[in-house]
Amino acid sequence: MAKTPKGFRLHIGLYGRRNVGKSSILNALTSQQVSIVSDIAGTTTDPVEKPMEFLPIGPVLFIDTAGIDDSGALGRKRVSRTRAILDRTDVAILVVPAGEWTSFEDQILKELQHREIPVILVFNKSDLSSAGEQCCRQLFDQGIALVHAVATRGEGMIDLRQALIQVTPDSFLQAPPIVADLVPPGNLAILVTPIDIEAPKGRLILPQVQSIRDLLDGNALSMIVKESELSTALDLLKTPPVLVVTDSQAFLKVAADTPDFIVMTSFSILFARAKGDLEAFVEGAMAIETLRPGDHVLIAEACTHHPVDEDIGRVKIPNWLTEYVGGKLEFSFVRGHDFPGDLRPYQLVIHCGACMWNRREMLSRQLFARKSGVPMANYGLTIAYTLGIFDRALSPFPAARQIYLDRANQKNRNS
Amino acid sequence: MAKTPKGFRLHIGLYGRRNVGKSSILNALTSQQVSIVSDIAGTTTDPVEKPMEFLPIGPVLFIDTAGIDDSGALGRKRVSRTRAILDRTDVAILVVPAGEWTSFEDQILKELQHREIPVILVFNKSDLSSAGEQCCRQLFDQGIALVHAVATRGEGMIDLRQALIQVTPDSFLQAPPIVADLVPPGNLAILVTPIDIEAPKGRLILPQVQSIRDLLDGNALSMIVKESELSTALDLLKTPPVLVVTDSQAFLKVAADTPDFIVMTSFSILFARAKGDLEAFVEGAMAIETLRPGDHVLIAEACTHHPVDEDIGRVKIPNWLTEYVGGKLEFSFVRGHDFPGDLRPYQLVIHCGACMWNRREMLSRQLFARKSGVPMANYGLTIAYTLGIFDRALSPFPAARQIYLDRANQKNRNS
């Protein structure tokens, strides 16, 4: 992470008067993360900058504009300091004490809009005041993202994260590599692609094509085989592959045929990372452990007409889950953009890999599920969990795997 | 070929009265083939059946209906014999002496139409009579394929072949495998796919996807590498691949990096076979040898909007050809279905791989070019020829290669 050039980080400017709660917002926002937030040492030369890995966006740089305060009109000196920060702001968070809108906020907002910098207004301490509703209405009509927060209690932070994902420019919301970062240049990955899954004649399904292309882009090599030819493929090689990726449906056979020392995962897990927040999906999948007979599971598919998914989502996953739980579960199915506005009736949501979607859409659904307090897993992770190969399937992703290991350790200590 | 089950052969029934020229038609049709026509021995048990490899359709069975003659109305015995042949006729050729339409033809035609068997009417000896025009008009209006022929002089045979391609049912006009027949199950092909050719981000171009899928379908293994990683890939293997396929653009580098004993070709040449008549394309490409400065070359692309082809068809091939010929050539370009109705202004036509088209369309264009007396090559063969690696690029296809070798030997003998 330390190697991410500053220019590739999303620069998030925190604007606001003194004592409006900028630091509380920053602390609340970053401490509530599922994933590892690691401050980088050696940034003391500019103490108001906080570079960090802010998942799921990736590398960001928070810039605290302490010093731009509320002492009257913007003076010349302060204007030039502010301009220097505005110049490098990709996304602005303007923190306003609820009910205390002043000319300072007017001026900053005007400047941000003039520069076409996406802005999120955070009305902090909104428990103390319900004023400012009128200005809200007006700002909302302008399409500005509004968040009500009580930073000291951590309230509103999911909304703020959601708003950040919404306003972050595409270039910063780029997906991580699908697989190329796991296979160094000149090294080989074996991709196991069963074809009994009724992929259209003469075609490969999208995750396979995208994985092959991603490896080509990374100057890596890929070998494409059916599950029945995996052993033959391994025998052909002088040096074993650094990674084996399989369609989840062939997970058990591929796990058995791949020597333990070779890292192995599935296309669906690769896409859980590329199209969403893998760590959050891992947390979601672990909720399978707490499922009880009679619980209600929602299975969500992005595609509306792919016959392949029908089989996995409608038949195989329900069967595996039922077997794992050891009793009848209630299943509901949704497809495409037909997603319930209320997830509370469900104990678990299981989402497909969403290979056809952009990252923003999947991330938004994940945050919506978290806000609803309902765990959300994806197909590949669910299959790996119910088949008992969760740990191994996460082996390429140490941070995600650690979440599982910590939970497993905790459970062992408790039992 | 001998192994093709009879059921997979297109059964072509030759109908007609005695002495109307059925045998002459059959001889003229099969002797005019570019490609090897090999009768199979051991079919003497049924002497009226002639199984052969009839390119470009593939394995066919000609059934000569000698014995169904013109002696009055169809008697009971003859009806049952005729029915037995009709029962296994996929496509019928009804040979009629020009100007001598009788009730026999009426009855056969009616029976064929009743059974929905595609039929081609061949008016033979049409130099001797111009009668029958009126019945022609009527039959033509019914959508029946009509061919005027003088079989003894070989006239009309290209029209007959064209008609056969038009009426042959899709299931018999299936493309040969793209590549799977060249790579036995459990064996490996390396597919070299440069990505500097501006394939859309995250995708592979269609010939690559189709080749990978075809190998999977055949239980073969494929390794996908950029041209810069080919040597690394070869070094990784205990056993060399049985085939290396490259994008034509990387032909020279891949030829240099692939040891001589490994069979090598290009995607474009694979598709010349899958989507058309490879042998005819080979003949076409050899016409490059006779091109002279000032000659007019037509470059035809199936796709209308693929930017990749632009570069190959519009820039690289003209450059290579010009260099090979050693002088300025005149180039014209057409795209999609916008193909000239008159090819005579051109000394050579060069067609793209037509990976988006069905086989029927490409075969029809090839026959049209032959009928016009204008040679037609394809991209991959043209590139291989001008780069001096024609012989090697044809190594997976002995019959096609033989055409080149025979011509080269002939040239040597003549010089």
mmCIF file of N, CA and C in Angstrom, chain A residues 174 185-188 193 195 198-204 206 208-210 212-213 215-226 228-229 232-240 356, chain B residues 174 185-188 193 195 198-204 206 208-210 212-213 215-226 228-229 232-240 356:
data_model
loop_
_atom_site.group_PDB
_atom_site.id
_atom_site.type_symbol
_atom_site.label_atom_id
_atom_site.label_comp_id
_atom_site.label_asym_id
_atom_site.label_seq_id
_atom_site.Cartn_x
_atom_site.Cartn_y
_atom_site.Cartn_z
ATOM 1 N N GLN A 174 -12.204 2.290 -9.766
ATOM 2 C CA GLN A 174 -11.773 1.165 -10.586
ATOM 3 C C GLN A 174 -11.679 -0.091 -9.749
ATOM 4 N N PRO A 185 4.233 -11.602 -13.349
ATOM 5 C CA PRO A 185 4.530 -11.741 -14.784
ATOM 6 C C PRO A 185 5.369 -12.981 -15.066
ATOM 7 N N GLY A 186 5.044 -13.681 -16.132
ATOM 8 C CA GLY A 186 5.800 -14.871 -16.511
ATOM 9 C C GLY A 186 5.403 -16.112 -15.738
ATOM 10 N N ASN A 187 4.499 -15.958 -14.766
ATOM 11 C CA ASN A 187 4.023 -17.115 -14.003
ATOM 12 C C ASN A 187 2.677 -17.588 -14.543
ATOM 13 N N LEU A 188 2.296 -18.776 -14.097
ATOM 14 C CA LEU A 188 1.131 -19.435 -14.678
ATOM 15 C C LEU A 188 -0.003 -19.619 -13.671
ATOM 16 N N THR A 193 -12.441 -24.656 -16.092
ATOM 17 C CA THR A 193 -13.731 -24.204 -16.604
ATOM 18 C C THR A 193 -14.564 -25.378 -17.090
ATOM 19 N N ILE A 195 -17.451 -27.340 -18.728
ATOM 20 C CA ILE A 195 -18.331 -26.838 -19.782
ATOM 21 C C ILE A 195 -19.683 -27.538 -19.783
ATOM 22 N N GLU A 198 -23.480 -25.557 -19.485
ATOM 23 C CA GLU A 198 -24.330 -25.006 -20.527
ATOM 24 C C GLU A 198 -23.999 -23.584 -20.918
ATOM 25 N N ALA A 199 -22.718 -23.263 -20.888
ATOM 26 C CA ALA A 199 -22.322 -21.986 -21.465
ATOM 27 C C ALA A 199 -22.723 -22.038 -22.935
ATOM 28 N N PRO A 200 -23.133 -20.917 -23.506
ATOM 29 C CA PRO A 200 -23.584 -20.960 -24.902
ATOM 30 C C PRO A 200 -22.501 -21.564 -25.794
ATOM 31 N N LYS A 201 -22.938 -22.306 -26.773
ATOM 32 C CA LYS A 201 -22.035 -22.992 -27.693
ATOM 33 C C LYS A 201 -20.984 -22.034 -28.270
ATOM 34 N N GLY A 202 -19.750 -22.475 -28.251
ATOM 35 C CA GLY A 202 -18.697 -21.664 -28.869
ATOM 36 C C GLY A 202 -18.263 -20.479 -28.041
ATOM 37 N N ARG A 203 -18.759 -20.365 -26.831
ATOM 38 C CA ARG A 203 -18.398 -19.215 -26.007
ATOM 39 C C ARG A 203 -17.802 -19.642 -24.685
ATOM 40 N N LEU A 204 -17.251 -18.668 -23.998
ATOM 41 C CA LEU A 204 -16.846 -18.838 -22.611
ATOM 42 C C LEU A 204 -17.663 -17.838 -21.812
ATOM 43 N N LEU A 206 -18.385 -14.868 -19.110
ATOM 44 C CA LEU A 206 -17.651 -13.617 -18.940
ATOM 45 C C LEU A 206 -16.530 -13.666 -17.893
ATOM 46 N N GLN A 208 -14.592 -15.978 -17.044
ATOM 47 C CA GLN A 208 -13.439 -16.701 -17.593
ATOM 48 C C GLN A 208 -12.697 -15.827 -18.592
ATOM 49 N N VAL A 209 -13.441 -15.221 -19.492
ATOM 50 C CA VAL A 209 -12.816 -14.346 -20.491
ATOM 51 C C VAL A 209 -12.076 -13.197 -19.803
ATOM 52 N N GLN A 210 -12.727 -12.587 -18.820
ATOM 53 C CA GLN A 210 -12.111 -11.441 -18.150
ATOM 54 C C GLN A 210 -10.871 -11.853 -17.365
ATOM 55 N N ILE A 212 -8.825 -14.435 -18.145
ATOM 56 C CA ILE A 212 -7.767 -14.702 -19.123
ATOM 57 C C ILE A 212 -7.168 -13.386 -19.600
ATOM 58 N N ARG A 213 -8.052 -12.443 -19.931
ATOM 59 C CA ARG A 213 -7.578 -11.155 -20.429
ATOM 60 C C ARG A 213 -6.761 -10.421 -19.370
ATOM 61 N N LEU A 215 -4.989 -11.697 -16.978
ATOM 62 C CA LEU A 215 -3.669 -12.330 -16.869
ATOM 63 C C LEU A 215 -2.793 -11.932 -18.056
ATOM 64 N N LEU A 216 -3.371 -11.886 -19.256
ATOM 65 C CA LEU A 216 -2.607 -11.431 -20.428
ATOM 66 C C LEU A 216 -2.114 -10.006 -20.206
ATOM 67 N N ASP A 217 -2.997 -9.156 -19.700
ATOM 68 C CA ASP A 217 -2.619 -7.763 -19.455
ATOM 69 C C ASP A 217 -1.456 -7.677 -18.467
ATOM 70 N N GLY A 218 -1.395 -8.639 -17.545
ATOM 71 C CA GLY A 218 -0.338 -8.641 -16.551
ATOM 72 C C GLY A 218 0.874 -9.457 -16.967
ATOM 73 N N ASN A 219 0.977 -9.795 -18.248
ATOM 74 C CA ASN A 219 2.090 -10.609 -18.762
ATOM 75 C C ASN A 219 2.212 -11.949 -18.049
ATOM 76 N N ALA A 220 1.080 -12.449 -17.553
ATOM 77 C CA ALA A 220 1.080 -13.772 -16.931
ATOM 78 C C ALA A 220 0.526 -14.785 -17.931
ATOM 79 N N LEU A 221 0.652 -16.062 -17.601
ATOM 80 C CA LEU A 221 0.224 -17.144 -18.491
ATOM 81 C C LEU A 221 -0.992 -17.820 -17.870
ATOM 82 N N SER A 222 -1.899 -18.252 -18.693
ATOM 83 C CA SER A 222 -3.013 -19.018 -18.155
ATOM 84 C C SER A 222 -3.182 -20.306 -18.938
ATOM 85 N N MET A 223 -3.581 -21.339 -18.242
ATOM 86 C CA MET A 223 -3.889 -22.603 -18.904
ATOM 87 C C MET A 223 -5.350 -22.897 -18.619
ATOM 88 N N ILE A 224 -6.087 -23.216 -19.692
ATOM 89 C CA ILE A 224 -7.529 -23.380 -19.554
ATOM 90 C C ILE A 224 -7.862 -24.853 -19.731
ATOM 91 N N VAL A 225 -8.444 -25.437 -18.716
ATOM 92 C CA VAL A 225 -8.737 -26.871 -18.767
ATOM 93 C C VAL A 225 -10.089 -27.174 -18.142
ATOM 94 N N LYS A 226 -10.669 -28.277 -18.560
ATOM 95 C CA LYS A 226 -11.835 -28.802 -17.864
ATOM 96 C C LYS A 226 -11.364 -29.447 -16.569
ATOM 97 N N SER A 228 -11.787 -32.328 -15.579
ATOM 98 C CA SER A 228 -11.310 -33.689 -15.814
ATOM 99 C C SER A 228 -9.860 -33.713 -16.308
ATOM 100 N N GLU A 229 -9.361 -32.577 -16.803
ATOM 101 C CA GLU A 229 -7.995 -32.525 -17.344
ATOM 102 C C GLU A 229 -7.012 -31.826 -16.403
ATOM 103 N N THR A 232 -3.893 -33.874 -15.610
ATOM 104 C CA THR A 232 -3.046 -33.926 -16.809
ATOM 105 C C THR A 232 -2.272 -32.623 -16.959
ATOM 106 N N ALA A 233 -2.952 -31.528 -16.745
ATOM 107 C CA ALA A 233 -2.318 -30.218 -16.880
ATOM 108 C C ALA A 233 -1.184 -30.054 -15.875
ATOM 109 N N LEU A 234 -1.432 -30.447 -14.631
ATOM 110 C CA LEU A 234 -0.397 -30.316 -13.599
ATOM 111 C C LEU A 234 0.804 -31.198 -13.925
ATOM 112 N N ASP A 235 0.540 -32.373 -14.480
ATOM 113 C CA ASP A 235 1.617 -33.297 -14.842
ATOM 114 C C ASP A 235 2.488 -32.758 -15.974
ATOM 115 N N LEU A 236 1.898 -31.916 -16.807
ATOM 116 C CA LEU A 236 2.619 -31.376 -17.968
ATOM 117 C C LEU A 236 3.691 -30.366 -17.572
ATOM 118 N N LEU A 237 3.572 -29.837 -16.353
ATOM 119 C CA LEU A 237 4.375 -28.668 -15.972
ATOM 120 C C LEU A 237 5.642 -29.026 -15.206
ATOM 121 N N LYS A 238 6.722 -28.335 -15.559
ATOM 122 C CA LYS A 238 7.962 -28.481 -14.785
ATOM 123 C C LYS A 238 7.824 -27.780 -13.446
ATOM 124 N N THR A 239 7.192 -26.616 -13.471
ATOM 125 C CA THR A 239 6.998 -25.818 -12.262
ATOM 126 C C THR A 239 5.491 -25.717 -12.027
ATOM 127 N N PRO A 240 5.036 -25.935 -10.797
ATOM 128 C CA PRO A 240 3.584 -25.858 -10.586
ATOM 129 C C PRO A 240 3.051 -24.448 -10.804
ATOM 130 N N MET A 356 -21.525 -8.835 -14.580
ATOM 131 C CA MET A 356 -21.999 -7.885 -15.585
ATOM 132 C C MET A 356 -22.143 -6.471 -15.029
ATOM 133 N N GLN B 174 -22.377 -27.810 -41.078
ATOM 134 C CA GLN B 174 -21.628 -27.495 -39.870
ATOM 135 C C GLN B 174 -20.165 -27.301 -40.212
ATOM 136 N N PRO B 185 -7.229 -35.287 -27.222
ATOM 137 C CA PRO B 185 -7.625 -35.088 -25.819
ATOM 138 C C PRO B 185 -6.436 -35.223 -24.882
ATOM 139 N N GLY B 186 -6.364 -34.346 -23.891
ATOM 140 C CA GLY B 186 -5.278 -34.409 -22.921
ATOM 141 C C GLY B 186 -3.996 -33.758 -23.407
ATOM 142 N N ASN B 187 -3.987 -33.307 -24.671
ATOM 143 C CA ASN B 187 -2.803 -32.621 -25.201
ATOM 144 C C ASN B 187 -3.011 -31.115 -25.171
ATOM 145 N N LEU B 188 -1.896 -30.426 -25.370
ATOM 146 C CA LEU B 188 -1.889 -28.974 -25.168
ATOM 147 C C LEU B 188 -1.642 -28.204 -26.454
ATOM 148 N N THR B 193 -1.819 -14.667 -28.111
ATOM 149 C CA THR B 193 -2.802 -13.600 -28.328
ATOM 150 C C THR B 193 -2.219 -12.256 -27.923
ATOM 151 N N ILE B 195 -2.001 -8.483 -27.137
ATOM 152 C CA ILE B 195 -3.120 -7.633 -26.726
ATOM 153 C C ILE B 195 -2.892 -6.173 -27.099
ATOM 154 N N GLU B 198 -5.566 -3.808 -29.516
ATOM 155 C CA GLU B 198 -6.729 -3.008 -29.130
ATOM 156 C C GLU B 198 -8.027 -3.793 -29.071
ATOM 157 N N ALA B 199 -7.935 -5.045 -28.644
ATOM 158 C CA ALA B 199 -9.172 -5.763 -28.312
ATOM 159 C C ALA B 199 -9.834 -4.965 -27.197
ATOM 160 N N PRO B 200 -11.141 -4.910 -27.184
ATOM 161 C CA PRO B 200 -11.824 -4.112 -26.158
ATOM 162 C C PRO B 200 -11.354 -4.525 -24.769
ATOM 163 N N LYS B 201 -11.244 -3.565 -23.898
ATOM 164 C CA LYS B 201 -10.780 -3.799 -22.525
ATOM 165 C C LYS B 201 -11.553 -4.947 -21.865
ATOM 166 N N GLY B 202 -10.810 -5.849 -21.239
ATOM 167 C CA GLY B 202 -11.467 -6.921 -20.498
ATOM 168 C C GLY B 202 -12.025 -8.032 -21.366
ATOM 169 N N ARG B 203 -11.773 -7.982 -22.665
ATOM 170 C CA ARG B 203 -12.326 -9.002 -23.546
ATOM 171 C C ARG B 203 -11.231 -9.711 -24.327
ATOM 172 N N LEU B 204 -11.631 -10.787 -24.971
ATOM 173 C CA LEU B 204 -10.787 -11.452 -25.959
ATOM 174 C C LEU B 204 -11.550 -11.388 -27.264
ATOM 175 N N LEU B 206 -13.205 -12.767 -30.720
ATOM 176 C CA LEU B 206 -14.008 -13.970 -30.918
ATOM 177 C C LEU B 206 -13.214 -15.212 -31.339
ATOM 178 N N GLN B 208 -10.317 -16.156 -30.624
ATOM 179 C CA GLN B 208 -9.597 -16.699 -29.472
ATOM 180 C C GLN B 208 -10.556 -17.431 -28.548
ATOM 181 N N VAL B 209 -11.665 -16.792 -28.242
ATOM 182 C CA VAL B 209 -12.659 -17.416 -27.361
ATOM 183 C C VAL B 209 -13.152 -18.725 -27.971
ATOM 184 N N GLN B 210 -13.454 -18.692 -29.266
ATOM 185 C CA GLN B 210 -13.987 -19.893 -29.914
ATOM 186 C C GLN B 210 -12.956 -21.013 -29.952
ATOM 187 N N ILE B 212 -10.476 -21.485 -27.714
ATOM 188 C CA ILE B 212 -10.346 -22.007 -26.349
ATOM 189 C C ILE B 212 -11.515 -22.947 -26.059
ATOM 190 N N ARG B 213 -12.711 -22.501 -26.404
ATOM 191 C CA ARG B 213 -13.894 -23.309 -26.137
ATOM 192 C C ARG B 213 -13.863 -24.621 -26.914
ATOM 193 N N LEU B 215 -11.264 -26.276 -27.882
ATOM 194 C CA LEU B 215 -10.299 -27.179 -27.252
ATOM 195 C C LEU B 215 -10.885 -27.781 -25.971
ATOM 196 N N LEU B 216 -11.599 -26.957 -25.188
ATOM 197 C CA LEU B 216 -12.261 -27.483 -23.983
ATOM 198 C C LEU B 216 -13.264 -28.572 -24.370
ATOM 199 N N ASP B 217 -14.040 -28.299 -25.407
ATOM 200 C CA ASP B 217 -15.033 -29.278 -25.857
ATOM 201 C C ASP B 217 -14.370 -30.596 -26.259
ATOM 202 N N GLY B 218 -13.132 -30.502 -26.756
ATOM 203 C CA GLY B 218 -12.413 -31.693 -27.185
ATOM 204 C C GLY B 218 -11.543 -32.295 -26.092
ATOM 205 N N ASN B 219 -11.750 -31.856 -24.835
ATOM 206 C CA ASN B 219 -10.946 -32.337 -23.705
ATOM 207 C C ASN B 219 -9.458 -32.090 -23.894
ATOM 208 N N ALA B 220 -9.137 -31.040 -24.658
ATOM 209 C CA ALA B 220 -7.738 -30.655 -24.822
ATOM 210 C C ALA B 220 -7.439 -29.474 -23.906
ATOM 211 N N LEU B 221 -6.162 -29.138 -23.770
ATOM 212 C CA LEU B 221 -5.722 -28.073 -22.883
ATOM 213 C C LEU B 221 -5.224 -26.910 -23.738
ATOM 214 N N SER B 222 -5.449 -25.709 -23.281
ATOM 215 C CA SER B 222 -4.881 -24.583 -23.998
ATOM 216 C C SER B 222 -4.144 -23.675 -23.028
ATOM 217 N N MET B 223 -3.054 -23.107 -23.515
ATOM 218 C CA MET B 223 -2.334 -22.139 -22.711
ATOM 219 C C MET B 223 -2.385 -20.829 -23.484
ATOM 220 N N ILE B 224 -2.758 -19.755 -22.775
ATOM 221 C CA ILE B 224 -2.973 -18.474 -23.438
ATOM 222 C C ILE B 224 -1.857 -17.526 -23.007
ATOM 223 N N VAL B 225 -1.099 -17.062 -23.970
ATOM 224 C CA VAL B 225 0.048 -16.200 -23.640
ATOM 225 C C VAL B 225 0.180 -15.070 -24.667
ATOM 226 N N LYS B 226 0.793 -13.990 -24.216
ATOM 227 C CA LYS B 226 1.200 -12.963 -25.167
ATOM 228 C C LYS B 226 2.430 -13.475 -25.914
ATOM 229 N N SER B 228 5.218 -12.171 -26.133
ATOM 230 C CA SER B 228 6.437 -11.957 -25.343
ATOM 231 C C SER B 228 6.654 -13.058 -24.306
ATOM 232 N N GLU B 229 5.600 -13.820 -23.997
ATOM 233 C CA GLU B 229 5.715 -14.872 -22.980
ATOM 234 C C GLU B 229 5.777 -16.275 -23.584
ATOM 235 N N THR B 232 8.778 -18.338 -22.394
ATOM 236 C CA THR B 232 8.563 -18.713 -20.993
ATOM 237 C C THR B 232 7.593 -19.888 -20.899
ATOM 238 N N ALA B 233 6.539 -19.816 -21.674
ATOM 239 C CA ALA B 233 5.532 -20.881 -21.661
ATOM 240 C C ALA B 233 6.139 -22.210 -22.103
ATOM 241 N N LEU B 234 6.906 -22.174 -23.182
ATOM 242 C CA LEU B 234 7.525 -23.409 -23.681
ATOM 243 C C LEU B 234 8.489 -23.985 -22.650
ATOM 244 N N ASP B 235 9.205 -23.106 -21.949
ATOM 245 C CA ASP B 235 10.155 -23.557 -20.930
ATOM 246 C C ASP B 235 9.464 -24.219 -19.739
ATOM 247 N N LEU B 236 8.219 -23.829 -19.499
ATOM 248 C CA LEU B 236 7.472 -24.356 -18.348
ATOM 249 C C LEU B 236 7.069 -25.812 -18.533
ATOM 250 N N LEU B 237 7.096 -26.274 -19.801
ATOM 251 C CA LEU B 237 6.477 -27.557 -20.115
ATOM 252 C C LEU B 237 7.463 -28.727 -20.152
ATOM 253 N N LYS B 238 7.023 -29.845 -19.593
ATOM 254 C CA LYS B 238 7.821 -31.071 -19.703
ATOM 255 C C LYS B 238 7.739 -31.620 -21.119
ATOM 256 N N THR B 239 6.527 -31.549 -21.693
ATOM 257 C CA THR B 239 6.272 -32.052 -23.049
ATOM 258 C C THR B 239 5.869 -30.857 -23.903
ATOM 259 N N PRO B 240 6.454 -30.712 -25.083
ATOM 260 C CA PRO B 240 6.069 -29.551 -25.899
ATOM 261 C C PRO B 240 4.608 -29.626 -26.327
ATOM 262 N N MET B 356 -17.424 -13.858 -37.645
ATOM 263 C CA MET B 356 -18.789 -13.542 -37.238
ATOM 264 C C MET B 356 -19.820 -14.165 -38.185
#
